[in-house]
Amino acid sequence: MKAILYSSEVLFGLGPILVLWLIGVGMGLPFSVAAVYNGEVMGALILGSVLLGSIGMWGLIQLLKKLIWPDINYSIKKYRFHLICGSLAVLLAAISFIGINNFVVIYMVVPILVTGHLYHVCSKHS
């Protein structure tokens, strides 16, 4: 039962931010590099968000591995830096959406809360 609960938490809490990151890597990365080259601040926010999000995705993958296989022989505390980078990426993405779509800005809190909860769950198994 816990596996189904955690799986649904990951799906609903982190699914939309994963889609946003994939769009950012595919489309936002080239445009943000060009915007930074032209001296635009918004391009730097998007570029920082995509790069920090890439680091955060690695931590998220390790967190999910620990959830699926709790007896795996590594501590999730090694990936705390990666998860913090992912949280900073979400905050930078939220800043870039201010004034464009405020619902997205409010929803950006959800992945940080879900990641914190899952980190706490995985820390108890280590």
JSON list of C-alpha atoms in Angstrom, two decimals:
[
{"chain": "A", "resi": 1, "resn": "MET", "atom": "CA", "xyz": [0.00, 0.00, 0.00]},
{"chain": "A", "resi": 2, "resn": "LYS", "atom": "CA", "xyz": [2.85, 2.37, 0.81]},
{"chain": "A", "resi": 3, "resn": "ALA", "atom": "CA", "xyz": [4.41, 1.78, -2.60]},
{"chain": "A", "resi": 4, "resn": "ILE", "atom": "CA", "xyz": [1.19, 2.83, -4.33]},
{"chain": "A", "resi": 5, "resn": "LEU", "atom": "CA", "xyz": [0.91, 5.92, -2.13]},
{"chain": "A", "resi": 6, "resn": "TYR", "atom": "CA", "xyz": [4.52, 6.97, -2.77]},
{"chain": "A", "resi": 7, "resn": "SER", "atom": "CA", "xyz": [4.19, 6.26, -6.49]},
{"chain": "A", "resi": 8, "resn": "SER", "atom": "CA", "xyz": [1.11, 8.46, -6.77]},
{"chain": "A", "resi": 9, "resn": "GLU", "atom": "CA", "xyz": [2.86, 11.17, -4.75]},
{"chain": "A", "resi": 10, "resn": "VAL", "atom": "CA", "xyz": [5.78, 11.09, -7.19]},
{"chain": "A", "resi": 11, "resn": "LEU", "atom": "CA", "xyz": [3.50, 11.07, -10.22]},
{"chain": "A", "resi": 12, "resn": "PHE", "atom": "CA", "xyz": [1.29, 13.97, -9.17]},
{"chain": "A", "resi": 13, "resn": "GLY", "atom": "CA", "xyz": [3.88, 15.97, -7.27]},
{"chain": "A", "resi": 14, "resn": "LEU", "atom": "CA", "xyz": [6.89, 15.68, -9.55]},
{"chain": "A", "resi": 15, "resn": "GLY", "atom": "CA", "xyz": [5.37, 14.80, -12.95]},
{"chain": "A", "resi": 16, "resn": "PRO", "atom": "CA", "xyz": [4.55, 18.37, -14.05]},
{"chain": "A", "resi": 17, "resn": "ILE", "atom": "CA", "xyz": [7.97, 19.69, -13.01]},
{"chain": "A", "resi": 18, "resn": "LEU", "atom": "CA", "xyz": [9.63, 16.84, -14.92]},
{"chain": "A", "resi": 19, "resn": "VAL", "atom": "CA", "xyz": [7.68, 17.81, -18.05]},
{"chain": "A", "resi": 20, "resn": "LEU", "atom": "CA", "xyz": [8.68, 21.45, -17.53]},
{"chain": "A", "resi": 21, "resn": "TRP", "atom": "CA", "xyz": [12.34, 20.42, -17.17]},
{"chain": "A", "resi": 22, "resn": "LEU", "atom": "CA", "xyz": [12.19, 18.32, -20.36]},
{"chain": "A", "resi": 23, "resn": "ILE", "atom": "CA", "xyz": [10.70, 21.26, -22.25]},
{"chain": "A", "resi": 24, "resn": "GLY", "atom": "CA", "xyz": [13.39, 23.48, -20.76]},
{"chain": "A", "resi": 25, "resn": "VAL", "atom": "CA", "xyz": [16.17, 21.18, -21.92]},
{"chain": "A", "resi": 26, "resn": "GLY", "atom": "CA", "xyz": [14.70, 20.74, -25.38]},
{"chain": "A", "resi": 27, "resn": "MET", "atom": "CA", "xyz": [13.57, 24.26, -26.16]},
{"chain": "A", "resi": 28, "resn": "GLY", "atom": "CA", "xyz": [14.62, 26.55, -23.34]},
{"chain": "A", "resi": 29, "resn": "LEU", "atom": "CA", "xyz": [18.31, 25.74, -23.34]},
{"chain": "A", "resi": 30, "resn": "PRO", "atom": "CA", "xyz": [19.12, 27.04, -26.84]},
{"chain": "A", "resi": 31, "resn": "PHE", "atom": "CA", "xyz": [16.90, 30.10, -26.41]},
{"chain": "A", "resi": 32, "resn": "SER", "atom": "CA", "xyz": [18.28, 30.91, -22.96]},
{"chain": "A", "resi": 33, "resn": "VAL", "atom": "CA", "xyz": [21.88, 30.65, -24.18]},
{"chain": "A", "resi": 34, "resn": "ALA", "atom": "CA", "xyz": [21.03, 33.07, -26.99]},
{"chain": "A", "resi": 35, "resn": "ALA", "atom": "CA", "xyz": [19.28, 35.39, -24.50]},
{"chain": "A", "resi": 36, "resn": "VAL", "atom": "CA", "xyz": [22.28, 35.35, -22.16]},
{"chain": "A", "resi": 37, "resn": "TYR", "atom": "CA", "xyz": [24.52, 36.13, -25.12]},
{"chain": "A", "resi": 38, "resn": "ASN", "atom": "CA", "xyz": [22.30, 39.16, -25.86]},
{"chain": "A", "resi": 39, "resn": "GLY", "atom": "CA", "xyz": [22.48, 40.27, -22.22]},
{"chain": "A", "resi": 40, "resn": "GLU", "atom": "CA", "xyz": [18.92, 39.48, -21.10]},
{"chain": "A", "resi": 41, "resn": "VAL", "atom": "CA", "xyz": [18.39, 38.66, -17.42]},
{"chain": "A", "resi": 42, "resn": "MET", "atom": "CA", "xyz": [15.46, 36.31, -18.08]},
{"chain": "A", "resi": 43, "resn": "GLY", "atom": "CA", "xyz": [17.73, 34.12, -20.19]},
{"chain": "A", "resi": 44, "resn": "ALA", "atom": "CA", "xyz": [20.13, 33.78, -17.26]},
{"chain": "A", "resi": 45, "resn": "LEU", "atom": "CA", "xyz": [17.26, 32.73, -14.97]},
{"chain": "A", "resi": 46, "resn": "ILE", "atom": "CA", "xyz": [16.07, 30.09, -17.42]},
{"chain": "A", "resi": 47, "resn": "LEU", "atom": "CA", "xyz": [19.60, 28.85, -18.11]},
{"chain": "A", "resi": 48, "resn": "GLY", "atom": "CA", "xyz": [20.36, 28.58, -14.40]},
{"chain": "A", "resi": 49, "resn": "SER", "atom": "CA", "xyz": [17.09, 26.79, -13.81]},
{"chain": "A", "resi": 50, "resn": "VAL", "atom": "CA", "xyz": [17.74, 24.23, -16.55]},
{"chain": "A", "resi": 51, "resn": "LEU", "atom": "CA", "xyz": [21.32, 23.56, -15.43]},
{"chain": "A", "resi": 52, "resn": "LEU", "atom": "CA", "xyz": [20.48, 23.30, -11.73]},
{"chain": "A", "resi": 53, "resn": "GLY", "atom": "CA", "xyz": [17.45, 21.19, -12.65]},
{"chain": "A", "resi": 54, "resn": "SER", "atom": "CA", "xyz": [19.71, 18.76, -14.49]},
{"chain": "A", "resi": 55, "resn": "ILE", "atom": "CA", "xyz": [21.78, 18.31, -11.34]},
{"chain": "A", "resi": 56, "resn": "GLY", "atom": "CA", "xyz": [18.59, 17.96, -9.30]},
{"chain": "A", "resi": 57, "resn": "MET", "atom": "CA", "xyz": [17.23, 15.28, -11.62]},
{"chain": "A", "resi": 58, "resn": "TRP", "atom": "CA", "xyz": [20.19, 13.06, -10.75]},
{"chain": "A", "resi": 59, "resn": "GLY", "atom": "CA", "xyz": [19.36, 13.39, -7.06]},
{"chain": "A", "resi": 60, "resn": "LEU", "atom": "CA", "xyz": [15.71, 12.71, -7.82]},
{"chain": "A", "resi": 61, "resn": "ILE", "atom": "CA", "xyz": [16.58, 9.54, -9.74]},
{"chain": "A", "resi": 62, "resn": "GLN", "atom": "CA", "xyz": [18.63, 8.33, -6.76]},
{"chain": "A", "resi": 63, "resn": "LEU", "atom": "CA", "xyz": [15.76, 9.21, -4.42]},
{"chain": "A", "resi": 64, "resn": "LEU", "atom": "CA", "xyz": [13.34, 7.18, -6.54]},
{"chain": "A", "resi": 65, "resn": "LYS", "atom": "CA", "xyz": [15.76, 4.23, -6.62]},
{"chain": "A", "resi": 66, "resn": "LYS", "atom": "CA", "xyz": [15.90, 4.32, -2.84]},
{"chain": "A", "resi": 67, "resn": "LEU", "atom": "CA", "xyz": [12.09, 4.39, -2.65]},
{"chain": "A", "resi": 68, "resn": "ILE", "atom": "CA", "xyz": [11.69, 1.44, -5.01]},
{"chain": "A", "resi": 69, "resn": "TRP", "atom": "CA", "xyz": [14.51, -0.62, -3.47]},
{"chain": "A", "resi": 70, "resn": "PRO", "atom": "CA", "xyz": [14.82, 0.51, 0.17]},
{"chain": "A", "resi": 71, "resn": "ASP", "atom": "CA", "xyz": [17.47, -2.14, 0.92]},
{"chain": "A", "resi": 72, "resn": "ILE", "atom": "CA", "xyz": [19.90, -0.66, -1.61]},
{"chain": "A", "resi": 73, "resn": "ASN", "atom": "CA", "xyz": [23.29, -0.16, 0.03]},
{"chain": "A", "resi": 74, "resn": "TYR", "atom": "CA", "xyz": [23.82, 3.60, -0.18]},
{"chain": "A", "resi": 75, "resn": "SER", "atom": "CA", "xyz": [22.79, 6.55, 1.87]},
{"chain": "A", "resi": 76, "resn": "ILE", "atom": "CA", "xyz": [20.50, 9.11, 0.29]},
{"chain": "A", "resi": 77, "resn": "LYS", "atom": "CA", "xyz": [22.28, 11.80, 2.33]},
{"chain": "A", "resi": 78, "resn": "LYS", "atom": "CA", "xyz": [25.07, 11.76, -0.28]},
{"chain": "A", "resi": 79, "resn": "TYR", "atom": "CA", "xyz": [22.60, 13.26, -2.77]},
{"chain": "A", "resi": 80, "resn": "ARG", "atom": "CA", "xyz": [21.42, 16.13, -0.58]},
{"chain": "A", "resi": 81, "resn": "PHE", "atom": "CA", "xyz": [23.41, 18.64, -2.68]},
{"chain": "A", "resi": 82, "resn": "HIS", "atom": "CA", "xyz": [21.70, 17.40, -5.85]},
{"chain": "A", "resi": 83, "resn": "LEU", "atom": "CA", "xyz": [18.26, 17.76, -4.31]},
{"chain": "A", "resi": 84, "resn": "ILE", "atom": "CA", "xyz": [19.07, 21.27, -3.09]},
{"chain": "A", "resi": 85, "resn": "CYS", "atom": "CA", "xyz": [20.16, 22.20, -6.63]},
{"chain": "A", "resi": 86, "resn": "GLY", "atom": "CA", "xyz": [16.83, 20.89, -7.90]},
{"chain": "A", "resi": 87, "resn": "SER", "atom": "CA", "xyz": [14.96, 22.98, -5.34]},
{"chain": "A", "resi": 88, "resn": "LEU", "atom": "CA", "xyz": [16.91, 26.07, -6.39]},
{"chain": "A", "resi": 89, "resn": "ALA", "atom": "CA", "xyz": [16.02, 25.29, -10.01]},
{"chain": "A", "resi": 90, "resn": "VAL", "atom": "CA", "xyz": [12.35, 25.18, -9.10]},
{"chain": "A", "resi": 91, "resn": "LEU", "atom": "CA", "xyz": [12.66, 28.53, -7.32]},
{"chain": "A", "resi": 92, "resn": "LEU", "atom": "CA", "xyz": [14.40, 30.10, -10.33]},
{"chain": "A", "resi": 93, "resn": "ALA", "atom": "CA", "xyz": [11.69, 28.73, -12.61]},
{"chain": "A", "resi": 94, "resn": "ALA", "atom": "CA", "xyz": [9.03, 30.18, -10.30]},
{"chain": "A", "resi": 95, "resn": "ILE", "atom": "CA", "xyz": [10.72, 33.58, -10.43]},
{"chain": "A", "resi": 96, "resn": "SER", "atom": "CA", "xyz": [10.75, 33.48, -14.22]},
{"chain": "A", "resi": 97, "resn": "PHE", "atom": "CA", "xyz": [6.99, 32.71, -14.28]},
{"chain": "A", "resi": 98, "resn": "ILE", "atom": "CA", "xyz": [6.00, 35.61, -11.98]},
{"chain": "A", "resi": 99, "resn": "GLY", "atom": "CA", "xyz": [3.64, 37.87, -13.88]},
{"chain": "A", "resi": 100, "resn": "ILE", "atom": "CA", "xyz": [3.13, 35.35, -16.69]},
{"chain": "A", "resi": 101, "resn": "ASN", "atom": "CA", "xyz": [1.13, 32.63, -14.96]},
{"chain": "A", "resi": 102, "resn": "ASN", "atom": "CA", "xyz": [0.66, 32.90, -11.20]},
{"chain": "A", "resi": 103, "resn": "PHE", "atom": "CA", "xyz": [-0.93, 29.42, -10.92]},
{"chain": "A", "resi": 104, "resn": "VAL", "atom": "CA", "xyz": [2.35, 27.91, -12.11]},
{"chain": "A", "resi": 105, "resn": "VAL", "atom": "CA", "xyz": [4.23, 29.95, -9.50]},
{"chain": "A", "resi": 106, "resn": "ILE", "atom": "CA", "xyz": [2.00, 28.63, -6.72]},
{"chain": "A", "resi": 107, "resn": "TYR", "atom": "CA", "xyz": [2.32, 25.06, -8.01]},
{"chain": "A", "resi": 108, "resn": "MET", "atom": "CA", "xyz": [6.14, 25.31, -7.91]},
{"chain": "A", "resi": 109, "resn": "VAL", "atom": "CA", "xyz": [5.97, 24.82, -4.13]},
{"chain": "A", "resi": 110, "resn": "VAL", "atom": "CA", "xyz": [4.58, 21.29, -4.55]},
{"chain": "A", "resi": 111, "resn": "PRO", "atom": "CA", "xyz": [7.77, 19.61, -5.94]},
{"chain": "A", "resi": 112, "resn": "ILE", "atom": "CA", "xyz": [9.84, 21.05, -3.10]},
{"chain": "A", "resi": 113, "resn": "LEU", "atom": "CA", "xyz": [7.39, 19.70, -0.50]},
{"chain": "A", "resi": 114, "resn": "VAL", "atom": "CA", "xyz": [7.18, 16.29, -2.20]},
{"chain": "A", "resi": 115, "resn": "THR", "atom": "CA", "xyz": [10.97, 16.02, -2.47]},
{"chain": "A", "resi": 116, "resn": "GLY", "atom": "CA", "xyz": [11.35, 16.97, 1.19]},
{"chain": "A", "resi": 117, "resn": "HIS", "atom": "CA", "xyz": [8.82, 14.36, 2.26]},
{"chain": "A", "resi": 118, "resn": "LEU", "atom": "CA", "xyz": [10.34, 11.60, 0.14]},
{"chain": "A", "resi": 119, "resn": "TYR", "atom": "CA", "xyz": [13.84, 12.52, 1.36]},
{"chain": "A", "resi": 120, "resn": "HIS", "atom": "CA", "xyz": [12.59, 12.18, 4.93]},
{"chain": "A", "resi": 121, "resn": "VAL", "atom": "CA", "xyz": [11.04, 8.78, 4.14]},
{"chain": "A", "resi": 122, "resn": "CYS", "atom": "CA", "xyz": [14.25, 7.56, 2.48]},
{"chain": "A", "resi": 123, "resn": "SER", "atom": "CA", "xyz": [16.43, 8.90, 5.31]},
{"chain": "A", "resi": 124, "resn": "LYS", "atom": "CA", "xyz": [14.62, 6.65, 7.77]},
{"chain": "A", "resi": 125, "resn": "HIS", "atom": "CA", "xyz": [15.64, 3.59, 5.70]},
{"chain": "A", "resi": 126, "resn": "SER", "atom": "CA", "xyz": [19.34, 4.53, 5.59]}
]
